[in-house]
Amino acid sequence: MTDKVRVRFAPSPTGSLHIGGARTALFNLLFARHSGGTFILRIEDTDTERSTEESVAQIIRSMKWLGLDWDEGPDKGGDYGPYFQSQRLELYRKEAERLLKEGKAYYCYCTPEELAARREAMMKAGKAPRYEGLCRNLTEEDRKRYEAEGRKPVIRLKVPQEGQTVVEDIIRGTVVFENSVLDDFIIMKSNGMPTYNFACVVDDHAMGITHVIRAEEHLSNTPKQILVYKALGYELPKFAHVPMILAPDRSKLSKRHGATSVEEFRDQGYLPQAIINYLTLLGWSPPDGEEIMSMEKAIKEFTLERVNKTAAIYDVKKLTWLNSHYLRELDLDYITEQVIPFMVKKGIITQEDAEQNYEYIKRVVAVSRDRSKTLDELADAIAFFFKDVEEYEEKGVKKHFCKENAAELLLKGAEALEKLEEFTHESTEHAFRSLTDAMGVKAAELIHPTRLAITGRTVGPGLFDIIVLLGKEKTVSRMRKAAEWIKNNEKI
Ligand code: GLU
């Protein structure tokens, strides 16, 4: 084994990449980059019934989108491939046979029905159900008889029935497991597929993994894996089990707590930078307690020693807060490019408009982006620049359109703007202020209904920024249309 750090993220492709998995991948990546090591992606697809190609594609897509770039793995290759367990079956078979030969593993012919019946009997007798090693000492004759009956054997590891297996975990410290609670677990299934605890060890060794960084839910598998390491004569890697992510009520995070998969967040308009920042702080914190953390900064400061032992609490509000931060701070062209697909999807613009009016969209985004929390919200918030106002916000109507002079002010304001030759922030603001001064009313009495008339909303960017961007023609016609609307609605 080399001294150089080699870590892996090893998802089972049985669903989409969730924030828990993304966080595990991220911690592996941060650790690898911090130590100048290698980050490997290995697909654990030996569960043929539950693994799907679509999940593989989705996991890969999500990781790329988040910027979790692996050095070795699918799409990349590497010296330790293949990186799909389904393509490494020969290796598991070979290692299992070695254990059989060395008397460290054995064939077991018990059928699932027999095992279930025995489990039930044990439970009835008040014992913890476990495999009692019935096939440990079969003779050649027994085996032949079972084979003749057509039974397909599994291979089980001989687990010591006494003593302890100790996990030295970088995050959790020393965790001791009594071997008596373990049984001779299956390493190869009757269909010739390895079990997770076996394939994982064979691969972690074959791929030269130095640190196994994974979710805490696997801690109970680690003593079994250590027994496999020992039986195979492999050197142990270092283990680090990262804490669980719980919902705010401390229950297991699930669908009912809202979006949990990376693609759902993407579709809701979250930025990868915000998600990465958020996940970085989910169970880890930098020495200076800083909340805004780019991946580069996290790489510099990340150590496993600073990972918390206690569960991290998932808080979508913090993620959303970070998202608004990145929406405001990242490069304007980048944010513009990100919001365009949302606008196209909502039918606000076409892809062609996006290409032709890119500079205009960018100016709109520039004045609007600091008020939205997600790209989705931003797309909605700027829709009025591209589409006519169909509806006026109800509370705005009550507040600003129901005033006696609202329609008159809108018409006069439209007239004043129409006359302007130069249509700038200064000239439009000046026109409004002169008009309200001359009429002896407050500027706000014109500004508020105008905002509602031209945007349909009561809040948004500075009014004169909007007016200038929208242009004279649209502004004036929307003000007149609103005045008309007020008159019609007065009659009703
Ligand atoms: N395939 C396992 C999972 O997705 C990997 C666990 C590990 O990292 O060892 O949970």
XYZ file of C-alpha atoms and ligand atoms in Angstrom:
502
model
C 0.000 0.000 0.000
C 1.285 3.464 -0.820
C 1.401 6.218 1.766
C -0.490 8.541 -0.485
C -4.083 9.128 0.557
C -6.634 7.250 -1.545
C -10.299 7.583 -0.655
C -13.485 6.552 -2.352
C -17.163 7.340 -2.531
C -18.993 4.086 -3.151
C -22.692 4.624 -3.818
C -25.138 1.829 -4.518
C -27.117 2.921 -7.572
C -30.527 2.148 -6.143
C -31.890 5.694 -6.232
C -30.841 9.266 -6.778
C -27.990 11.018 -4.984
C -29.336 12.510 -1.765
C -27.796 15.189 0.369
C -26.462 12.554 2.782
C -24.569 10.801 -0.012
C -23.424 14.090 -1.493
C -22.051 15.122 1.898
C -20.139 11.814 2.215
C -18.727 12.291 -1.288
C -17.790 15.878 -0.473
C -15.966 14.986 2.753
C -13.992 12.345 0.844
C -13.138 14.871 -1.840
C -12.133 17.581 0.655
C -9.961 15.120 2.529
C -8.312 13.867 -0.667
C -7.624 17.354 -2.006
C -6.406 18.608 1.366
C -3.881 15.790 1.567
C -2.890 15.750 -2.093
C -4.494 12.336 -2.448
C -6.791 10.614 -4.917
C -10.589 10.592 -4.877
C -12.216 7.545 -6.414
C -15.806 6.897 -7.451
C -16.812 3.254 -7.253
C -20.273 2.066 -8.178
C -21.483 -0.717 -5.891
C -23.966 -2.357 -8.205
C -23.944 -5.977 -7.116
C -27.545 -5.856 -5.946
C -28.852 -6.701 -9.381
C -32.493 -6.348 -8.386
C -32.228 -2.837 -7.013
C -29.440 -1.292 -9.091
C -30.450 0.628 -12.192
C -28.577 2.313 -15.002
C -30.739 5.369 -14.524
C -29.495 5.684 -10.938
C -25.905 5.376 -12.072
C -26.512 8.137 -14.620
C -28.291 10.292 -12.073
C -25.570 9.919 -9.441
C -22.889 10.783 -11.968
C -24.904 13.761 -13.230
C -25.473 15.074 -9.713
C -21.828 14.707 -8.749
C -20.669 16.519 -11.858
C -23.226 19.255 -11.348
C -22.018 19.771 -7.783
C -18.417 19.847 -8.954
C -17.499 16.691 -7.030
C -14.905 15.609 -9.567
C -13.338 12.226 -9.052
C -9.851 11.287 -10.206
C -10.576 7.634 -10.925
C -13.892 6.009 -11.710
C -16.608 5.821 -14.350
C -15.956 8.118 -17.334
C -12.405 8.625 -16.136
C -10.840 5.199 -15.847
C -7.737 4.665 -13.748
C -5.177 2.036 -12.859
C -7.398 0.248 -10.362
C -10.486 -0.328 -12.519
C -12.996 -1.432 -13.448
C -14.887 0.869 -11.107
C -18.213 -0.937 -11.283
C -18.456 -3.856 -8.884
C -20.563 -5.782 -11.378
C -17.443 -5.929 -13.559
C -15.219 -7.263 -10.773
C -17.042 -10.500 -9.965
C -14.067 -12.667 -10.867
C -11.980 -11.025 -8.165
C -14.563 -11.636 -5.428
C -14.962 -15.249 -6.524
C -11.207 -15.766 -6.420
C -10.861 -14.293 -2.939
C -13.846 -16.258 -1.636
C -12.304 -19.456 -2.978
C -9.066 -18.637 -1.231
C -10.928 -18.326 2.061
C -12.674 -21.649 1.411
C -9.331 -23.336 0.756
C -7.802 -21.849 3.863
C -10.750 -23.090 5.923
C -11.792 -19.528 6.811
C -15.083 -19.739 5.002
C -17.527 -22.511 4.187
C -20.439 -23.438 1.966
C -23.824 -23.239 3.615
C -26.786 -25.085 2.087
C -29.524 -23.888 4.399
C -32.495 -22.631 2.411
C -34.105 -19.264 3.139
C -37.166 -21.128 4.450
C -35.110 -23.194 6.872
C -33.281 -20.127 8.058
C -36.535 -18.230 8.562
C -38.010 -21.100 10.561
C -34.950 -21.268 12.811
C -34.944 -17.511 13.289
C -38.528 -17.638 14.385
C -37.849 -20.464 16.805
C -34.950 -18.531 18.339
C -37.075 -15.463 18.756
C -39.819 -17.500 20.386
C -37.237 -18.860 22.797
C -36.316 -15.271 23.646
C -32.909 -15.416 21.919
C -31.436 -12.919 19.503
C -31.742 -14.521 16.050
C -28.424 -15.460 14.510
C -27.026 -18.144 12.258
C -25.690 -20.878 14.541
C -23.109 -22.278 12.156
C -25.059 -25.372 11.174
C -23.061 -25.938 7.988
C -19.672 -25.095 9.507
C -18.483 -28.668 9.611
C -20.184 -30.403 6.716
C -18.518 -33.510 5.362
C -17.898 -34.047 1.690
C -20.823 -36.464 1.740
C -23.204 -33.941 3.273
C -22.245 -31.501 0.594
C -22.768 -34.009 -2.202
C -26.177 -34.902 -0.823
C -27.257 -31.272 -0.669
C -25.932 -30.622 -4.147
C -27.892 -33.619 -5.413
C -31.008 -32.110 -3.851
C -30.376 -29.100 -6.068
C -29.585 -26.741 -3.211
C -27.510 -23.718 -4.200
C -25.023 -22.834 -1.476
C -23.955 -19.467 -0.121
C -20.480 -18.914 1.293
C -20.193 -17.832 4.917
C -17.231 -16.443 6.802
C -16.137 -18.285 9.946
C -16.483 -15.624 12.608
C -14.665 -16.134 15.909
C -17.256 -16.772 18.573
C -15.293 -15.189 21.349
C -13.335 -12.044 21.841
C -13.917 -8.583 20.495
C -13.463 -6.672 17.298
C -12.303 -3.141 17.841
C -12.928 -0.299 15.410
C -10.501 2.591 15.766
C -12.421 5.409 14.221
C -10.883 8.812 13.535
C -14.139 10.564 14.350
C -15.784 8.290 16.890
C -12.741 7.005 18.724
C -12.504 3.380 19.845
C -15.677 1.374 19.349
C -15.710 -2.191 20.679
C -17.945 -4.953 19.298
C -18.356 -8.353 20.975
C -17.831 -11.112 18.427
C -20.548 -13.131 20.138
C -23.181 -10.781 18.710
C -21.959 -11.488 15.183
C -22.678 -14.692 13.313
C -21.097 -16.427 10.342
C -22.368 -13.895 7.825
C -22.718 -14.511 4.112
C -19.922 -13.259 1.862
C -21.119 -14.791 -1.426
C -24.772 -15.256 -2.265
C -26.162 -18.347 -3.940
C -26.395 -16.446 -7.250
C -22.629 -15.958 -7.210
C -22.816 -12.297 -6.212
C -20.754 -11.002 -3.311
C -22.425 -9.293 -0.363
C -21.673 -5.660 0.385
C -19.430 -6.414 3.366
C -17.258 -8.713 1.279
C -17.030 -6.846 -2.030
C -16.395 -3.587 -0.247
C -13.367 -4.995 1.581
C -11.953 -6.788 -1.450
C -12.221 -3.565 -3.463
C -11.011 -1.182 -0.787
C -7.909 -3.350 -0.549
C -7.473 -3.865 -4.295
C -7.924 -0.151 -4.941
C -5.396 0.795 -2.286
C -7.893 2.740 -0.199
C -6.154 4.285 2.811
C -9.140 5.905 4.530
C -12.706 4.674 4.501
C -14.847 7.758 5.077
C -18.535 6.921 5.065
C -21.868 7.417 6.758
C -22.284 6.460 10.381
C -25.006 3.985 9.496
C -22.186 1.715 8.287
C -20.377 1.662 11.629
C -22.151 -1.568 12.540
C -20.804 -3.156 9.336
C -17.235 -2.225 10.152
C -16.513 -5.063 12.650
C -17.706 -7.549 10.011
C -15.475 -5.917 7.433
C -12.513 -5.967 9.818
C -13.041 -9.722 10.197
C -12.965 -10.036 6.400
C -9.748 -7.978 6.253
C -8.181 -10.259 8.827
C -9.323 -13.458 7.137
C -7.963 -12.269 3.796
C -4.715 -11.119 5.384
C -5.170 -7.524 4.238
C -3.852 -4.483 6.027
C -6.608 -2.376 7.609
C -7.378 1.085 6.266
C -8.276 3.926 8.626
C -11.962 4.404 9.295
C -13.940 7.611 9.719
C -17.701 7.453 10.122
C -19.376 10.802 9.552
C -22.409 11.681 11.679
C -25.994 11.259 10.551
C -28.023 14.066 9.072
C -31.307 14.400 10.945
C -34.436 16.426 10.287
C -35.064 19.483 12.511
C -37.294 17.337 14.775
C -34.365 14.895 15.064
C -36.186 12.197 13.115
C -34.669 10.432 10.127
C -34.531 12.730 7.131
C -37.136 11.705 4.555
C -39.377 12.880 1.743
C -41.782 14.531 4.131
C -39.075 17.030 5.052
C -39.097 18.370 1.498
C -36.478 17.990 -1.193
C -33.643 15.646 -0.318
C -32.146 14.658 -3.660
C -29.548 16.813 -5.347
C -31.563 17.015 -8.563
C -34.638 18.227 -6.717
C -32.587 21.073 -5.281
C -31.188 21.839 -8.712
C -34.694 21.936 -10.189
C -35.868 24.246 -7.411
C -33.196 26.734 -8.368
C -30.442 26.102 -5.843
C -26.892 26.750 -6.971
C -24.239 24.048 -6.647
C -21.963 26.507 -4.817
C -24.626 27.028 -2.140
C -25.244 23.308 -1.719
C -21.522 22.588 -1.449
C -21.101 25.368 1.109
C -24.081 24.060 3.038
C -22.923 20.429 2.992
C -19.408 21.451 4.029
C -20.827 22.827 7.260
C -23.108 19.854 7.864
C -21.116 18.113 10.560
C -17.875 20.026 10.096
C -16.776 23.552 10.902
C -13.629 25.472 10.086
C -11.399 26.729 12.904
C -12.514 30.337 12.366
C -16.229 29.465 12.408
C -16.699 31.166 9.020
C -20.050 30.375 7.376
C -19.280 31.374 3.812
C -16.949 28.697 2.514
C -15.930 28.141 -1.048
C -14.742 24.674 -1.954
C -11.171 26.000 -2.273
C -11.225 27.373 1.254
C -12.784 24.190 2.616
C -10.063 22.128 0.928
C -7.397 24.195 2.663
C -8.923 23.778 6.073
C -10.588 20.390 6.073
C -9.452 17.784 8.576
C -11.331 14.722 9.792
C -10.493 15.670 13.371
C -12.849 18.618 13.111
C -15.824 16.491 12.011
C -18.469 16.405 14.748
C -19.432 13.249 16.565
C -23.027 14.287 17.010
C -25.701 14.255 14.333
C -26.008 17.253 12.051
C -29.407 18.881 11.803
C -30.671 19.610 8.346
C -31.866 23.182 8.016
C -33.253 24.255 4.666
C -33.415 27.899 5.823
C -29.660 28.036 6.100
C -29.261 26.457 2.678
C -31.658 29.041 1.256
C -29.798 31.864 2.966
C -26.549 30.638 1.425
C -28.264 30.377 -1.932
C -29.323 34.042 -1.826
C -25.760 34.915 -0.937
C -24.334 33.127 -3.969
C -27.099 34.414 -6.227
C -26.011 37.923 -5.259
C -22.251 37.419 -5.243
C -21.311 35.092 -8.080
C -20.294 36.315 -11.505
C -23.193 38.065 -13.267
C -22.773 36.169 -16.536
C -22.801 32.889 -14.644
C -26.013 33.722 -12.803
C -27.606 34.941 -16.034
C -26.730 31.670 -17.751
C -28.149 29.748 -14.815
C -31.475 31.576 -14.710
C -32.157 31.357 -18.456
C -33.219 27.673 -18.444
C -35.717 28.467 -15.678
C -37.149 31.311 -17.745
C -37.388 29.123 -20.830
C -39.060 26.337 -18.882
C -41.635 28.722 -17.496
C -42.351 30.080 -20.985
C -41.145 33.575 -20.056
C -38.747 33.627 -22.989
C -37.693 31.201 -25.705
C -34.209 29.836 -26.131
C -33.927 32.051 -29.192
C -34.872 35.171 -27.187
C -32.239 34.181 -24.685
C -29.584 34.168 -27.357
C -30.706 37.373 -29.034
C -31.384 39.387 -25.888
C -28.667 38.033 -23.661
C -27.250 41.459 -22.767
C -30.683 42.751 -21.869
C -31.429 39.722 -19.684
C -28.122 40.268 -17.970
C -29.023 43.877 -17.116
C -32.365 42.726 -15.766
C -30.658 40.081 -13.635
C -28.177 42.656 -12.367
C -30.870 44.879 -10.864
C -33.041 42.011 -9.609
C -30.838 39.224 -8.302
C -30.302 40.478 -4.770
C -33.961 40.056 -3.918
C -34.488 36.403 -4.800
C -33.637 33.293 -2.864
C -33.532 30.815 -5.744
C -33.126 30.850 -9.518
C -36.731 29.772 -9.769
C -37.856 32.769 -7.743
C -35.589 35.051 -9.723
C -37.114 33.846 -13.008
C -40.595 34.666 -11.673
C -39.458 37.991 -10.284
C -38.147 39.202 -13.638
C -40.940 37.771 -15.802
C -42.657 41.163 -16.106
C -39.708 42.519 -18.078
C -40.529 40.037 -20.823
C -44.270 39.524 -20.543
C -47.211 41.837 -20.101
C -48.640 42.226 -16.647
C -51.740 40.052 -16.456
C -52.597 40.487 -12.814
C -52.016 42.969 -10.068
C -51.109 41.787 -6.602
C -54.267 41.948 -4.546
C -52.928 43.677 -1.497
C -51.258 46.240 -3.755
C -54.555 46.947 -5.483
C -56.194 47.680 -2.119
C -53.339 49.885 -1.022
C -52.371 51.744 -4.165
C -55.064 51.456 -6.828
C -58.035 52.149 -4.578
C -56.880 55.693 -3.853
C -59.069 58.340 -5.399
C -56.394 59.956 -7.539
C -54.535 56.775 -8.576
C -55.825 56.544 -12.156
C -55.343 60.243 -12.747
C -51.796 60.171 -11.405
C -50.927 57.181 -13.583
C -52.238 58.941 -16.695
C -50.385 62.145 -15.900
C -47.238 60.210 -15.072
C -47.479 58.342 -18.378
C -47.872 61.595 -20.208
C -44.840 63.090 -18.484
C -42.685 60.099 -19.365
C -43.911 60.026 -22.918
C -42.655 63.547 -23.458
C -39.119 62.763 -22.409
C -36.483 62.665 -25.079
C -33.804 61.211 -22.937
C -35.030 58.186 -21.017
C -32.620 57.732 -18.124
C -32.765 57.088 -14.407
C -32.293 60.826 -13.748
C -34.697 62.125 -16.370
C -37.529 59.754 -15.421
C -37.107 60.416 -11.728
C -37.035 64.147 -12.378
C -40.200 63.931 -14.467
C -42.016 62.109 -11.666
C -40.875 64.477 -8.951
C -41.749 67.620 -10.909
C -45.181 66.227 -11.606
C -45.970 65.327 -8.007
C -44.558 68.637 -6.777
C -46.761 70.521 -9.209
C -49.796 68.517 -8.113
C -48.960 68.972 -4.453
C -48.866 65.239 -3.698
C -46.135 63.056 -2.290
C -43.871 61.291 -4.815
C -44.839 57.982 -3.208
C -48.429 58.455 -4.368
C -47.248 58.131 -7.930
C -44.359 55.738 -7.372
C -46.368 52.960 -5.692
C -49.200 52.686 -8.225
C -46.669 52.936 -11.049
C -44.696 50.005 -9.664
C -47.877 47.965 -9.404
C -48.946 49.021 -12.898
C -45.732 48.094 -14.640
C -44.672 45.037 -12.626
C -47.890 43.701 -11.117
C -46.066 43.601 -7.793
C -45.547 45.808 -4.775
C -41.878 45.061 -4.232
C -38.899 44.747 -6.508
C -35.863 46.634 -7.711
C -35.703 50.442 -7.685
C -38.591 51.855 -9.714
C -36.476 54.006 -12.006
C -34.157 51.101 -12.742
C -37.223 49.177 -13.841
C -38.655 52.022 -15.884
C -35.429 52.531 -17.788
C -34.943 48.831 -18.460
C -38.533 48.340 -19.499
C -38.316 51.302 -21.864
C -40.656 54.190 -22.571
C -43.190 52.412 -24.707
C -43.918 49.523 -22.388
C -43.872 51.661 -19.258
C -46.299 54.197 -20.662
C -48.685 51.635 -22.101
C -48.738 49.612 -18.879
C -49.485 52.747 -16.848
C -52.376 53.584 -19.154
C -53.664 50.061 -19.082
C -53.615 50.135 -15.276
C -55.491 53.456 -15.220
C -58.108 51.881 -17.460
C -58.279 48.825 -15.220
C -58.825 51.049 -12.157
C -61.657 52.890 -13.854
C -63.348 49.679 -14.953
C -63.043 48.166 -11.530
C -64.431 51.272 -9.836
C -67.669 50.819 -11.742
C -68.153 47.283 -10.582
N -22.554 1.051 -1.194
C -22.539 1.504 0.170
C -23.616 2.574 0.325
O -24.041 3.140 -0.656
C -21.176 2.043 0.470
C -20.828 2.125 1.873
C -19.340 2.350 2.058
O -18.900 3.471 1.779
O -18.662 1.428 2.431
O -24.065 2.837 1.400
